[in-house]
mmCIF file of C-alpha atoms in Angstrom:
data_model
loop_
_atom_site.group_PDB
_atom_site.id
_atom_site.type_symbol
_atom_site.label_atom_id
_atom_site.label_comp_id
_atom_site.label_asym_id
_atom_site.label_seq_id
_atom_site.Cartn_x
_atom_site.Cartn_y
_atom_site.Cartn_z
ATOM 1 C CA UNK A 1353 0.000 0.000 0.000
ATOM 2 C CA UNK A 1354 1.135 3.543 -0.604
ATOM 3 C CA UNK A 1355 -0.046 7.084 -0.132
ATOM 4 C CA UNK A 1356 -0.021 9.472 -3.097
ATOM 5 C CA UNK A 1357 -0.821 13.170 -2.694
ATOM 6 C CA UNK A 1358 -1.111 15.270 -5.856
ATOM 7 C CA UNK A 1359 -1.717 18.924 -6.631
ATOM 8 C CA UNK A 1360 -2.307 19.865 -10.267
ATOM 9 C CA UNK A 1361 -3.278 23.502 -10.955
ATOM 10 C CA UNK A 1362 -5.143 24.766 -14.000
ATOM 11 C CA UNK A 1363 -3.356 26.422 -16.881
ATOM 12 C CA UNK A 1364 -0.113 25.895 -18.753
ATOM 13 C CA UNK A 1365 3.210 27.542 -17.954
ATOM 14 C CA UNK A 1366 4.730 29.786 -20.597
ATOM 15 C CA UNK A 1367 8.527 29.855 -20.853
ATOM 16 C CA UNK A 1368 10.248 33.249 -20.656
ATOM 17 C CA UNK A 1369 13.964 34.129 -21.134
ATOM 18 C CA UNK A 1370 14.810 33.999 -17.420
ATOM 19 C CA UNK A 1371 12.430 31.188 -16.525
ATOM 20 C CA UNK A 1372 13.179 27.464 -16.400
ATOM 21 C CA UNK A 1373 10.739 24.583 -16.059
ATOM 22 C CA UNK A 1374 12.316 22.148 -13.617
ATOM 23 C CA UNK A 1375 11.351 18.819 -12.134
ATOM 24 C CA UNK A 1376 12.790 17.777 -8.763
ATOM 25 C CA UNK A 1377 12.719 14.099 -7.758
ATOM 26 C CA UNK A 1378 13.771 13.276 -4.199
ATOM 27 C CA UNK A 1379 13.756 9.612 -3.145
ATOM 28 C CA UNK A 1380 14.711 8.386 0.337
ATOM 29 C CA UNK A 1381 14.668 4.700 1.311
ATOM 30 C CA UNK A 1382 15.212 3.370 4.844
ATOM 31 C CA UNK A 1383 16.162 -0.325 5.047
ATOM 32 C CA UNK A 1384 15.916 -2.638 8.073
ATOM 33 C CA UNK A 1385 17.052 -6.235 8.664
ATOM 34 C CA UNK A 1386 13.606 -7.109 10.026
ATOM 35 C CA UNK A 1387 10.225 -5.430 10.318
ATOM 36 C CA UNK A 1388 10.299 -2.519 12.776
ATOM 37 C CA UNK A 1389 7.517 -0.336 14.122
ATOM 38 C CA UNK A 1390 7.581 3.019 12.389
ATOM 39 C CA UNK A 1391 7.252 6.173 14.420
ATOM 40 C CA UNK A 1392 6.362 9.687 13.323
ATOM 41 C CA UNK A 1393 8.345 11.083 10.382
ATOM 42 C CA UNK A 1394 8.617 14.755 9.402
ATOM 43 C CA UNK A 1395 9.372 15.787 5.821
ATOM 44 C CA UNK A 1396 10.623 19.038 4.354
ATOM 45 C CA UNK A 1397 10.547 18.378 0.598
ATOM 46 C CA UNK A 1398 8.208 21.069 -0.716
ATOM 47 C CA UNK A 1399 10.013 24.142 -2.184
ATOM 48 C CA UNK A 1400 9.105 27.591 -0.874
ATOM 49 C CA UNK A 1401 6.844 29.409 -3.326
ATOM 50 C CA UNK A 1402 7.794 33.014 -3.993
ATOM 51 C CA UNK A 1403 7.962 35.662 -6.722
ATOM 52 C CA UNK A 1404 10.889 33.698 -8.189
ATOM 53 C CA UNK A 1405 9.533 30.167 -7.757
ATOM 54 C CA UNK A 1406 6.092 28.809 -8.600
ATOM 55 C CA UNK A 1407 4.978 25.227 -7.940
ATOM 56 C CA UNK A 1408 3.082 23.640 -10.831
ATOM 57 C CA UNK A 1409 2.604 20.076 -9.677
ATOM 58 C CA UNK A 1410 3.579 18.103 -6.578
ATOM 59 C CA UNK A 1411 3.360 14.407 -5.767
ATOM 60 C CA UNK A 1412 4.352 12.736 -2.499
ATOM 61 C CA UNK A 1413 4.398 8.931 -2.415
ATOM 62 C CA UNK A 1414 4.962 7.099 0.879
ATOM 63 C CA UNK A 1415 5.311 3.317 1.180
ATOM 64 C CA UNK A 1416 3.963 1.744 3.376
ATOM 65 C CA UNK A 1417 0.851 3.845 3.553
ATOM 66 C CA UNK A 1418 0.774 6.150 6.603
ATOM 67 C CA UNK A 1419 -2.338 6.043 8.751
ATOM 68 C CA UNK A 1420 -2.282 9.834 8.939
ATOM 69 C CA UNK A 1421 -0.600 12.560 6.896
ATOM 70 C CA UNK A 1422 -0.891 16.221 7.817
ATOM 71 C CA UNK A 1423 0.737 19.471 6.733
ATOM 72 C CA UNK A 1424 1.803 22.554 8.646
ATOM 73 C CA UNK A 1425 3.970 25.665 8.410
ATOM 74 C CA UNK A 1426 6.720 25.984 11.014
ATOM 75 C CA UNK A 1427 7.899 29.212 12.638
ATOM 76 C CA UNK A 1428 9.931 30.032 9.522
ATOM 77 C CA UNK A 1429 6.905 29.372 7.257
ATOM 78 C CA UNK A 1430 8.555 26.241 5.842
ATOM 79 C CA UNK A 1431 6.093 23.618 4.607
ATOM 80 C CA UNK A 1432 6.257 20.460 6.740
ATOM 81 C CA UNK A 1433 4.514 17.105 6.154
ATOM 82 C CA UNK A 1434 4.092 14.765 9.135
ATOM 83 C CA UNK A 1435 3.383 11.065 8.584
ATOM 84 C CA UNK A 1436 2.210 8.628 11.266
ATOM 85 C CA UNK A 1437 2.219 4.857 10.863
ATOM 86 C CA UNK A 1438 0.507 1.875 12.446
ATOM 87 C CA UNK A 1439 2.314 -1.396 11.897
ATOM 88 C CA UNK A 1440 5.755 -2.750 11.040
ATOM 89 C CA UNK A 1441 7.849 -2.740 7.869
ATOM 90 C CA UNK A 1442 11.353 -3.704 6.744
ATOM 91 C CA UNK A 1443 11.546 -0.821 4.248
ATOM 92 C CA UNK A 1444 10.230 2.729 4.262
ATOM 93 C CA UNK A 1445 10.153 4.851 1.081
ATOM 94 C CA UNK A 1446 9.490 8.548 0.548
ATOM 95 C CA UNK A 1447 9.368 9.920 -2.997
ATOM 96 C CA UNK A 1448 8.663 13.571 -3.720
ATOM 97 C CA UNK A 1449 8.249 14.829 -7.295
ATOM 98 C CA UNK A 1450 7.798 18.562 -7.879
ATOM 99 C CA UNK A 1451 7.377 20.425 -11.171
ATOM 100 C CA UNK A 1452 8.072 24.141 -10.872
ATOM 101 C CA UNK A 1453 8.816 27.404 -12.628
ATOM 102 C CA UNK A 1454 12.108 28.971 -11.595
ATOM 103 C CA UNK A 1455 12.606 32.663 -12.381
ATOM 104 C CA UNK A 1456 16.260 33.632 -12.313
ATOM 105 C CA UNK A 1457 17.646 37.052 -11.540
ATOM 106 C CA UNK A 1458 20.337 37.550 -14.199
ATOM 107 C CA UNK A 1459 23.461 39.376 -12.970
ATOM 108 C CA UNK A 1460 21.532 40.822 -10.026
ATOM 109 C CA UNK A 1461 22.165 44.401 -8.979
ATOM 110 C CA UNK A 1462 20.396 44.709 -5.671
ATOM 111 C CA UNK A 1463 18.864 48.087 -4.734
ATOM 112 C CA UNK A 1464 20.321 48.458 -1.251
ATOM 113 C CA UNK A 1465 19.264 51.347 0.932
ATOM 114 C CA UNK A 1466 21.765 54.174 0.691
ATOM 115 C CA UNK A 1467 22.966 53.681 4.281
ATOM 116 C CA UNK A 1468 23.603 49.954 3.667
ATOM 117 C CA UNK A 1469 25.567 50.195 0.412
ATOM 118 C CA UNK A 1470 28.857 50.363 2.311
ATOM 119 C CA UNK A 1471 30.034 48.382 5.308
ATOM 120 C CA UNK A 1472 29.870 48.975 8.200
ATOM 121 C CA UNK A 1473 26.197 49.871 8.468
ATOM 122 C CA UNK A 1474 23.540 49.591 11.163
ATOM 123 C CA UNK A 1475 20.150 47.965 10.757
ATOM 124 C CA UNK A 1476 17.169 50.208 11.376
ATOM 125 C CA UNK A 1477 15.358 50.203 14.700
ATOM 126 C CA UNK A 1478 12.404 48.694 12.849
ATOM 127 C CA UNK A 1479 14.409 45.726 11.497
ATOM 128 C CA UNK A 1480 16.543 44.955 14.539
ATOM 129 C CA UNK A 1481 13.860 43.227 16.678
ATOM 130 C CA UNK A 1482 13.211 40.741 13.859
ATOM 131 C CA UNK A 1483 16.881 40.040 13.110
ATOM 132 C CA UNK A 1484 18.132 39.154 16.582
ATOM 133 C CA UNK A 1485 18.342 35.395 15.918
ATOM 134 C CA UNK A 1486 19.939 35.998 12.516
ATOM 135 C CA UNK A 1487 22.715 37.980 14.211
ATOM 136 C CA UNK A 1488 23.280 35.582 17.143
ATOM 137 C CA UNK A 1489 26.407 33.417 17.018
ATOM 138 C CA UNK A 1490 25.998 29.640 17.150
ATOM 139 C CA UNK A 1491 29.777 29.109 17.083
ATOM 140 C CA UNK A 1492 31.440 32.139 18.742
ATOM 141 C CA UNK A 1493 35.033 32.219 17.539
ATOM 142 C CA UNK A 1494 37.827 34.774 17.342
ATOM 143 C CA UNK A 1495 39.352 32.649 14.563
ATOM 144 C CA UNK A 1496 36.270 33.079 12.380
ATOM 145 C CA UNK A 1497 36.042 36.789 13.187
ATOM 146 C CA UNK A 1498 39.681 37.369 12.194
ATOM 147 C CA UNK A 1499 39.206 35.352 8.998
ATOM 148 C CA UNK A 1500 36.139 37.436 8.101
ATOM 149 C CA UNK A 1501 37.969 40.732 8.621
ATOM 150 C CA UNK A 1502 40.434 39.962 5.820
ATOM 151 C CA UNK A 1503 37.666 40.825 3.346
ATOM 152 C CA UNK A 1504 37.351 44.390 4.668
ATOM 153 C CA UNK A 1505 39.033 47.267 2.863
ATOM 154 C CA UNK A 1506 41.874 48.668 5.028
ATOM 155 C CA UNK A 1507 40.558 52.155 4.278
ATOM 156 C CA UNK A 1508 37.670 51.474 6.640
ATOM 157 C CA UNK A 1509 34.859 51.435 4.072
ATOM 158 C CA UNK A 1510 33.940 48.364 2.035
ATOM 159 C CA UNK A 1511 31.120 47.953 -0.449
ATOM 160 C CA UNK A 1512 28.567 45.682 1.219
ATOM 161 C CA UNK A 1513 27.913 43.566 -1.868
ATOM 162 C CA UNK A 1514 31.648 43.479 -2.651
ATOM 163 C CA UNK A 1515 32.282 42.096 0.832
ATOM 164 C CA UNK A 1516 29.739 39.314 0.412
ATOM 165 C CA UNK A 1517 30.782 38.491 -3.142
ATOM 166 C CA UNK A 1518 34.453 38.326 -2.158
ATOM 167 C CA UNK A 1519 33.795 35.914 0.691
ATOM 168 C CA UNK A 1520 31.544 33.744 -1.499
ATOM 169 C CA UNK A 1521 34.257 33.564 -4.175
ATOM 170 C CA UNK A 1522 37.104 32.942 -1.730
ATOM 171 C CA UNK A 1523 35.454 29.892 -0.147
ATOM 172 C CA UNK A 1524 34.941 28.360 -3.579
ATOM 173 C CA UNK A 1525 38.549 29.052 -4.614
ATOM 174 C CA UNK A 1526 40.404 28.293 -1.395
ATOM 175 C CA UNK A 1527 38.453 25.371 0.104
ATOM 176 C CA UNK A 1528 38.020 21.785 -1.076
ATOM 177 C CA UNK A 1529 34.458 20.505 -1.408
ATOM 178 C CA UNK A 1530 33.949 17.078 0.181
ATOM 179 C CA UNK A 1531 30.627 15.270 0.052
ATOM 180 C CA UNK A 1532 29.760 13.930 3.517
ATOM 181 C CA UNK A 1533 26.836 11.632 4.318
ATOM 182 C CA UNK A 1534 27.479 11.976 8.044
ATOM 183 C CA UNK A 1535 24.815 13.957 9.877
ATOM 184 C CA UNK A 1536 25.481 17.390 11.303
ATOM 185 C CA UNK A 1537 27.985 20.068 10.375
ATOM 186 C CA UNK A 1538 31.582 20.866 11.147
ATOM 187 C CA UNK A 1539 32.287 23.838 13.323
ATOM 188 C CA UNK A 1540 33.491 26.849 11.323
ATOM 189 C CA UNK A 1541 36.886 26.567 13.033
ATOM 190 C CA UNK A 1542 37.198 22.968 11.842
ATOM 191 C CA UNK A 1543 36.319 24.014 8.286
ATOM 192 C CA UNK A 1544 38.948 26.745 8.395
ATOM 193 C CA UNK A 1545 41.541 24.360 9.828
ATOM 194 C CA UNK A 1546 40.879 21.598 7.282
ATOM 195 C CA UNK A 1547 40.270 23.970 4.366
ATOM 196 C CA UNK A 1548 37.571 21.520 3.281
ATOM 197 C CA UNK A 1549 33.950 20.668 3.942
ATOM 198 C CA UNK A 1550 30.521 19.969 2.527
ATOM 199 C CA UNK A 1551 28.058 22.547 1.237
ATOM 200 C CA UNK A 1552 26.421 22.831 4.651
ATOM 201 C CA UNK A 1553 29.833 23.336 6.310
ATOM 202 C CA UNK A 1554 30.640 26.185 3.908
ATOM 203 C CA UNK A 1555 27.213 27.734 4.481
ATOM 204 C CA UNK A 1556 27.671 27.664 8.260
ATOM 205 C CA UNK A 1557 31.193 29.114 7.983
ATOM 206 C CA UNK A 1558 29.957 32.033 5.893
ATOM 207 C CA UNK A 1559 26.934 32.572 8.148
ATOM 208 C CA UNK A 1560 29.091 32.795 11.253
ATOM 209 C CA UNK A 1561 31.630 35.003 9.484
ATOM 210 C CA UNK A 1562 28.954 37.468 8.417
ATOM 211 C CA UNK A 1563 27.349 37.435 11.854
ATOM 212 C CA UNK A 1564 30.751 38.239 13.378
ATOM 213 C CA UNK A 1565 30.700 41.386 11.208
ATOM 214 C CA UNK A 1566 27.166 42.290 12.289
ATOM 215 C CA UNK A 1567 25.393 41.142 9.114
ATOM 216 C CA UNK A 1568 22.229 39.064 9.602
ATOM 217 C CA UNK A 1569 22.415 35.598 8.035
ATOM 218 C CA UNK A 1570 20.369 32.417 7.893
ATOM 219 C CA UNK A 1571 20.789 28.851 6.610
ATOM 220 C CA UNK A 1572 19.023 27.586 3.478
ATOM 221 C CA UNK A 1573 18.372 23.981 2.489
ATOM 222 C CA UNK A 1574 17.138 23.007 -0.949
ATOM 223 C CA UNK A 1575 18.202 21.701 -4.332
ATOM 224 C CA UNK A 1576 20.546 22.815 -7.089
ATOM 225 C CA UNK A 1577 20.066 22.409 -10.837
ATOM 226 C CA UNK A 1578 23.069 21.123 -12.807
ATOM 227 C CA UNK A 1579 22.478 22.455 -16.344
ATOM 228 C CA UNK A 1580 24.799 20.046 -18.164
ATOM 229 C CA UNK A 1581 26.242 22.788 -20.375
ATOM 230 C CA UNK A 1582 29.811 22.404 -19.214
ATOM 231 C CA UNK A 1583 29.324 24.720 -16.257
ATOM 232 C CA UNK A 1584 31.092 23.426 -13.161
ATOM 233 C CA UNK A 1585 28.529 23.271 -10.376
ATOM 234 C CA UNK A 1586 28.920 21.232 -7.200
ATOM 235 C CA UNK A 1587 26.303 19.718 -4.932
ATOM 236 C CA UNK A 1588 23.974 17.799 -7.229
ATOM 237 C CA UNK A 1589 22.593 14.336 -6.504
ATOM 238 C CA UNK A 1590 21.466 15.204 -2.981
ATOM 239 C CA UNK A 1591 20.008 18.105 -1.069
ATOM 240 C CA UNK A 1592 22.078 21.296 -1.206
ATOM 241 C CA UNK A 1593 22.790 24.048 1.319
ATOM 242 C CA UNK A 1594 23.757 27.706 1.176
ATOM 243 C CA UNK A 1595 23.041 30.884 3.142
ATOM 244 C CA UNK A 1596 21.172 34.155 2.868
ATOM 245 C CA UNK A 1597 22.148 37.585 4.154
ATOM 246 C CA UNK A 1598 19.606 40.276 4.983
ATOM 247 C CA UNK A 1599 20.466 43.597 3.337
ATOM 248 C CA UNK A 1600 18.197 46.642 3.778
ATOM 249 C CA UNK A 1601 16.436 47.530 0.556
ATOM 250 C CA UNK A 1602 17.055 44.127 -1.047
ATOM 251 C CA UNK A 1603 15.894 41.759 1.689
ATOM 252 C CA UNK A 1604 17.202 38.196 1.949
ATOM 253 C CA UNK A 1605 19.795 37.488 -0.764
ATOM 254 C CA UNK A 1606 21.122 34.011 -1.613
ATOM 255 C CA UNK A 1607 24.865 33.318 -1.395
ATOM 256 C CA UNK A 1608 26.143 29.838 -2.281
ATOM 257 C CA UNK A 1609 29.835 29.657 -1.264
ATOM 258 C CA UNK A 1610 30.137 26.099 -2.603
ATOM 259 C CA UNK A 1611 29.589 27.392 -6.150
ATOM 260 C CA UNK A 1612 30.282 31.142 -5.874
ATOM 261 C CA UNK A 1613 26.656 31.854 -6.725
ATOM 262 C CA UNK A 1614 25.153 35.229 -5.800
ATOM 263 C CA UNK A 1615 21.400 35.343 -6.287
ATOM 264 C CA UNK A 1616 19.054 32.470 -7.061
ATOM 265 C CA UNK A 1617 20.906 31.090 -10.111
ATOM 266 C CA UNK A 1618 20.088 27.326 -10.240
ATOM 267 C CA UNK A 1619 19.055 27.363 -6.560
ATOM 268 C CA UNK A 1620 15.699 25.980 -5.389
ATOM 269 C CA UNK A 1621 14.878 26.939 -1.801
ATOM 270 C CA UNK A 1622 13.031 24.462 0.410
ATOM 271 C CA UNK A 1623 13.692 25.493 4.000
ATOM 272 C CA UNK A 1624 15.224 28.452 5.829
ATOM 273 C CA UNK A 1625 16.221 28.689 9.493
ATOM 274 C CA UNK A 1626 18.773 30.197 11.858
ATOM 275 C CA UNK A 1627 20.708 26.890 11.939
ATOM 276 C CA UNK A 1628 20.889 23.610 9.939
ATOM 277 C CA UNK A 1629 19.168 21.626 12.709
ATOM 278 C CA UNK A 1630 15.802 23.169 11.824
ATOM 279 C CA UNK A 1631 15.791 22.345 8.108
ATOM 280 C CA UNK A 1632 16.481 18.616 7.946
ATOM 281 C CA UNK A 1633 14.810 17.189 4.804
ATOM 282 C CA UNK A 1634 13.558 14.097 6.650
ATOM 283 C CA UNK A 1635 13.709 12.859 10.204
ATOM 284 C CA UNK A 1636 11.779 10.251 12.191
ATOM 285 C CA UNK A 1637 11.864 7.314 14.599
ATOM 286 C CA UNK A 1638 11.393 3.566 14.686
ATOM 287 C CA UNK A 1639 11.137 0.884 17.365
ATOM 288 C CA UNK A 1640 13.200 -2.253 16.849
ATOM 289 C CA UNK A 1641 16.421 -4.022 17.801
ATOM 290 C CA UNK A 1642 19.616 -1.988 18.087
ATOM 291 C CA UNK A 1643 21.168 -3.423 14.921
ATOM 292 C CA UNK A 1644 18.048 -3.624 12.768
ATOM 293 C CA UNK A 1645 18.778 -0.406 10.839
ATOM 294 C CA UNK A 1646 20.754 -1.309 7.712
ATOM 295 C CA UNK A 1647 21.054 2.068 6.068
ATOM 296 C CA UNK A 1648 19.468 4.907 4.138
ATOM 297 C CA UNK A 1649 19.679 5.676 0.409
ATOM 298 C CA UNK A 1650 18.978 9.172 -0.921
ATOM 299 C CA UNK A 1651 18.671 10.066 -4.600
ATOM 300 C CA UNK A 1652 17.952 13.568 -5.867
ATOM 301 C CA UNK A 1653 17.668 14.740 -9.461
ATOM 302 C CA UNK A 1654 16.767 18.137 -10.905
ATOM 303 C CA UNK A 1655 15.980 18.143 -14.610
ATOM 304 C CA UNK A 1656 14.813 20.783 -17.068
ATOM 305 C CA UNK A 1657 11.944 19.981 -19.410
ATOM 306 C CA UNK A 1658 8.691 21.274 -20.769
ATOM 307 C CA UNK A 1659 5.321 20.432 -19.315
ATOM 308 C CA UNK A 1660 2.999 17.851 -20.791
#
């Protein structure tokens, strides 16, 4: 038995020069040596709709069939699905398929408020109460602060976007990307020491670096499209991670230090939060023997195609 949830809107999408029609397939399979009782599982697969991303069709298939499936928005307005099960199984499958329109900002020039165009700047009294958690350090470190300060102009004034672009580029050029299946993230100090890490490690390093300079930042989890045109892009085949900085006048702007991407180029947002712990794509429980869990397989693909 399986549960299939579909949403198919009316109308047909029309392609425009900066718009791509993408299909995201995300398959996760849990395997056990014997049937185990399945507990509650929470999913964060559904991309965040916005002015630059429109969902056209979604399908969520769960095997075995959950006894209850409900949806909610968390405190960050991320879309969460919660599945509850009654019974035992030796395999648990989640498959999410999403067709969407992705509108790309080409060579973005962000209209920052005049007072925020150069660093340092101060957030307005109106913004500050809402940005407290985005400015709070999760990994306080003098090492990270000193590393971040190298991107400041010695004259005392640095273009805000130049600062962020330089740091995004430097991580891509100076650090080695390593795919890690292990849960969690490295501390920013460990990433600096090893000069290597995964996409989520680079995102956390840049978040903490920007926070050390007084710039609000948050973590983003989602997917990345690999166009197949010879462009070197890292992070496909699984979920991807990057960060956003809040800049007055422009709002939350995407920065992907793994690929030196500024803006939403090829990036599909799913979840945002102050730390990676709050945007796990899938998490849940089971009841069984200690050694019954055999492993988990995750497959993600993002393809470009027209709609039927």
